[in-house]
PDB file of C-alpha atoms in Angstrom:
ATOM      1  CA  ARG A   1     -53.294  44.572 134.650  1.00 46.00           C
ATOM      2  CA  ILE A   2     -52.329  42.662 137.688  1.00 42.00           C
ATOM      3  CA  ALA A   3     -54.605  42.407 140.744  1.00 44.00           C
ATOM      4  CA  GLY A   4     -54.147  40.852 144.093  1.00 42.00           C
ATOM      5  CA  VAL A   5     -53.898  41.065 147.763  1.00 43.00           C
ATOM      6  CA  LEU A   6     -50.806  42.365 149.389  1.00 44.00           C
ATOM      7  CA  GLY A   7     -50.306  42.450 153.148  1.00 48.00           C
ATOM      8  CA  GLY A   8     -54.066  42.124 153.687  1.00 52.00           C
ATOM      9  CA  GLY A   9     -55.178  45.063 151.637  1.00 61.00           C
ATOM     10  CA  LEU A  10     -56.298  45.258 148.055  1.00 66.00           C
ATOM     11  CA  LYS A  11     -53.662  46.174 145.461  1.00 81.00           C
ATOM     12  CA  GLU A  12     -54.113  46.491 141.688  1.00 86.00           C
ATOM     13  CA  GLN A  13     -51.351  47.589 139.344  1.00 88.00           C
ATOM     14  CA  PHE A  14     -51.660  48.560 135.818  1.00 88.00           C
ATOM     15  CA  PHE A  15     -48.698  48.588 133.311  1.00 88.00           C
ATOM     16  CA  ALA A  16     -48.012  49.852 129.826  1.00 88.00           C
ATOM     17  CA  VAL A  17     -45.447  47.803 127.915  1.00 87.00           C
ATOM     18  CA  TYR A  18     -43.751  48.183 124.551  1.00 88.00           C
ATOM     19  CA  GLY A  19     -42.642  44.873 123.236  1.00 87.00           C
ATOM     20  CA  SER A  20     -41.094  43.321 126.400  1.00 86.00           C
ATOM     21  CA  GLN A  21     -40.132  46.670 128.125  1.00 87.00           C
ATOM     22  CA  LEU A  22     -42.198  48.093 130.889  1.00 88.00           C
ATOM     23  CA  THR A  23     -42.820  51.795 130.020  1.00 91.00           C
ATOM     24  CA  ALA A  24     -45.203  52.973 132.696  1.00 91.00           C
ATOM     25  CA  CYS A  25     -47.161  51.802 135.750  1.00 91.00           C
ATOM     26  CA  ALA A  26     -49.679  53.003 138.330  1.00 93.00           C
ATOM     27  CA  GLY A  27     -51.788  51.294 140.939  1.00 92.00           C
ATOM     28  CA  VAL A  28     -54.646  51.606 143.330  1.00 94.00           C
ATOM     29  CA  HIS A  29     -54.094  50.492 146.906  1.00 91.00           C
ATOM     30  CA  ASP A  30     -56.174  50.103 150.106  1.00 90.00           C
ATOM     31  CA  THR A  31     -54.959  52.593 152.720  1.00 91.00           C
ATOM     32  CA  LEU A  32     -55.804  54.159 155.904  1.00 91.00           C
ATOM     33  CA  LEU A  33     -55.349  57.963 156.682  1.00 89.00           C
ATOM     34  CA  ASP A  34     -56.263  59.237 160.057  1.00 89.00           C
ATOM     35  CA  GLY A  35     -58.200  56.055 160.813  1.00 93.00           C
ATOM     36  CA  ALA A  36     -60.390  56.430 157.597  1.00 94.00           C
ATOM     37  CA  GLU A  37     -60.315  54.016 154.674  1.00 94.00           C
ATOM     38  CA  TYR A  38     -59.239  55.368 151.349  1.00 94.00           C
ATOM     39  CA  TRP A  39     -58.253  54.183 147.934  1.00 95.00           C
ATOM     40  CA  GLU A  40     -54.781  55.537 147.086  1.00 95.00           C
ATOM     41  CA  ILE A  41     -53.408  55.903 143.581  1.00 95.00           C
ATOM     42  CA  GLY A  42     -49.828  55.318 143.732  1.00 92.00           C
ATOM     43  CA  TRP A  43     -46.571  53.786 142.315  1.00 89.00           C
ATOM     44  CA  VAL A  44     -46.947  56.031 139.238  1.00 92.00           C
ATOM     45  CA  ALA A  45     -43.871  55.788 137.184  1.00 92.00           C
ATOM     46  CA  SER A  46     -42.707  55.800 133.548  1.00 92.00           C
ATOM     47  CA  HIS A  47     -39.422  54.728 131.862  1.00 93.00           C
ATOM     48  CA  PRO A  48     -37.268  57.811 131.069  1.00 93.00           C
ATOM     49  CA  ARG A  49     -37.128  56.915 127.315  1.00 93.00           C
ATOM     50  CA  HIS A  50     -40.991  56.808 127.172  1.00 93.00           C
ATOM     51  CA  ARG A  51     -41.804  60.113 129.106  1.00 90.00           C
ATOM     52  CA  GLY A  52     -43.920  62.633 127.354  1.00 90.00           C
ATOM     53  CA  LYS A  53     -46.012  60.097 125.306  1.00 91.00           C
ATOM     54  CA  GLY A  54     -49.064  60.120 127.582  1.00 90.00           C
ATOM     55  CA  LEU A  55     -48.467  56.798 129.064  1.00 91.00           C
ATOM     56  CA  GLY A  56     -48.508  58.081 132.590  1.00 90.00           C
ATOM     57  CA  VAL A  57     -52.082  59.512 131.943  1.00 92.00           C
ATOM     58  CA  GLN A  58     -53.174  56.147 130.524  1.00 92.00           C
ATOM     59  CA  VAL A  59     -51.970  53.978 133.503  1.00 92.00           C
ATOM     60  CA  THR A  60     -53.085  56.602 136.153  1.00 93.00           C
ATOM     61  CA  ALA A  61     -56.554  56.716 134.460  1.00 93.00           C
ATOM     62  CA  ALA A  62     -56.668  52.961 134.446  1.00 92.00           C
ATOM     63  CA  ALA A  63     -55.953  52.864 138.208  1.00 93.00           C
ATOM     64  CA  LEU A  64     -58.528  55.757 138.877  1.00 93.00           C
ATOM     65  CA  SER A  65     -61.178  53.812 136.844  1.00 92.00           C
ATOM     66  CA  ALA A  66     -60.507  50.638 138.834  1.00 91.00           C
ATOM     67  CA  ALA A  67     -60.837  52.553 142.177  1.00 93.00           C
ATOM     68  CA  LEU A  68     -64.215  54.023 141.037  1.00 93.00           C
ATOM     69  CA  GLU A  69     -65.481  50.433 140.449  1.00 90.00           C
ATOM     70  CA  LEU A  70     -64.523  49.421 144.046  1.00 90.00           C
ATOM     71  CA  PRO A  71     -66.698  49.987 147.066  1.00 91.00           C
ATOM     72  CA  ARG A  72     -67.281  53.756 147.490  1.00 94.00           C
ATOM     73  CA  ARG A  73     -64.571  55.667 149.579  1.00 94.00           C
ATOM     74  CA  PRO A  74     -62.429  58.764 148.905  1.00 95.00           C
ATOM     75  CA  ILE A  75     -59.598  58.500 146.485  1.00 96.00           C
ATOM     76  CA  VAL A  76     -56.213  60.030 147.233  1.00 94.00           C
ATOM     77  CA  LEU A  77     -52.970  60.520 145.503  1.00 94.00           C
ATOM     78  CA  ARG A  78     -49.708  61.858 147.036  1.00 92.00           C
ATOM     79  CA  THR A  79     -46.892  63.401 145.211  1.00 93.00           C
ATOM     80  CA  ASP A  80     -43.966  65.755 145.658  1.00 94.00           C
ATOM     81  CA  ASP A  81     -44.066  69.533 144.874  1.00 94.00           C
ATOM     82  CA  PHE A  82     -41.351  69.274 142.293  1.00 95.00           C
ATOM     83  CA  ARG A  83     -43.125  66.586 140.105  1.00 93.00           C
ATOM     84  CA  LEU A  84     -44.706  69.216 137.961  1.00 93.00           C
ATOM     85  CA  PRO A  85     -45.539  66.883 134.937  1.00 90.00           C
ATOM     86  CA  ALA A  86     -47.172  64.393 137.190  1.00 91.00           C
ATOM     87  CA  ILE A  87     -49.101  67.052 138.941  1.00 93.00           C
ATOM     88  CA  LYS A  88     -50.465  68.375 135.575  1.00 92.00           C
ATOM     89  CA  VAL A  89     -51.668  64.868 134.772  1.00 90.00           C
ATOM     90  CA  TYR A  90     -53.349  64.481 138.213  1.00 93.00           C
ATOM     91  CA  LEU A  91     -55.040  67.734 137.975  1.00 93.00           C
ATOM     92  CA  LYS A  92     -56.298  66.871 134.326  1.00 91.00           C
ATOM     93  CA  LEU A  93     -57.761  63.688 135.815  1.00 91.00           C
ATOM     94  CA  GLY A  94     -59.821  65.663 138.355  1.00 92.00           C
ATOM     95  CA  PHE A  95     -57.694  65.417 141.431  1.00 93.00           C
ATOM     96  CA  THR A  96     -57.798  68.701 143.579  1.00 92.00           C
ATOM     97  CA  PRO A  97     -55.284  69.674 146.160  1.00 91.00           C
ATOM     98  CA  LEU A  98     -55.888  69.319 149.838  1.00 86.00           C
ATOM     99  CA  LEU A  99     -55.356  72.631 151.685  1.00 88.00           C
ATOM    100  CA  ASP A 100     -55.798  71.236 155.143  1.00 86.00           C
ATOM    101  CA  HIS A 101     -52.342  71.965 156.491  1.00 89.00           C
ATOM    102  CA  PRO A 102     -51.102  75.493 157.193  1.00 93.00           C
ATOM    103  CA  SER A 103     -48.143  75.113 154.674  1.00 92.00           C
ATOM    104  CA  TYR A 104     -50.348  73.879 151.851  1.00 92.00           C
ATOM    105  CA  PRO A 105     -52.019  77.051 150.444  1.00 92.00           C
ATOM    106  CA  GLU A 106     -48.518  78.660 149.996  1.00 93.00           C
ATOM    107  CA  ARG A 107     -47.035  75.542 148.603  1.00 93.00           C
ATOM    108  CA  TRP A 108     -49.900  75.245 146.080  1.00 93.00           C
ATOM    109  CA  ARG A 109     -49.607  79.007 145.121  1.00 92.00           C
ATOM    110  CA  LEU A 110     -45.933  78.305 144.202  1.00 94.00           C
ATOM    111  CA  ILE A 111     -46.777  75.040 142.336  1.00 95.00           C
ATOM    112  CA  SER A 112     -49.512  76.791 140.399  1.00 93.00           C
ATOM    113  CA  SER A 113     -47.131  79.545 139.265  1.00 92.00           C
ATOM    114  CA  ARG A 114     -44.734  77.012 138.071  1.00 94.00           C
ATOM    115  CA  LEU A 115     -47.314  74.883 136.272  1.00 94.00           C
ATOM    116  CA  GLY A 116     -48.376  77.773 133.959  1.00 88.00           C
ATOM    117  CA  PRO A 117     -51.698  79.060 132.734  1.00 87.00           C
ATOM    118  CA  GLY A 118     -54.706  76.796 133.224  1.00 84.00           C
ATOM    119  CA  TYR A 119     -53.504  75.138 136.372  1.00 80.00           C
ATOM    120  CA  GLU A 120     -54.295  77.701 138.952  1.00 74.00           C
ATOM    121  CA  VAL A 121     -55.333  76.154 142.083  1.00 72.00           C
TER     122      VAL A 121
END
């Protein structure tokens, strides 16, 4: 775990390593959305040779746990529609889709159909 201040905002980054190789990472960052303060979970990634081992879940859960220990504010996470394995992780961790844009309900309907049973939104 590395914590620090970057550009005036809080940033904590979590890493999974195997030997000396970085295998996965995720962080929590201070961000503003529409003028409101949020904690954002981001920079989630895993090394291609270590995908499918649950490391993304572990580092994302660590970042989420750290965010929950910070002063209370909403927690957001942004991703792309095609990142289905990541979306499954985020839904399992309790994130719920925002449907506040006219395109989102249809996009989430398509995503849900591609995620399979148990991931209906």
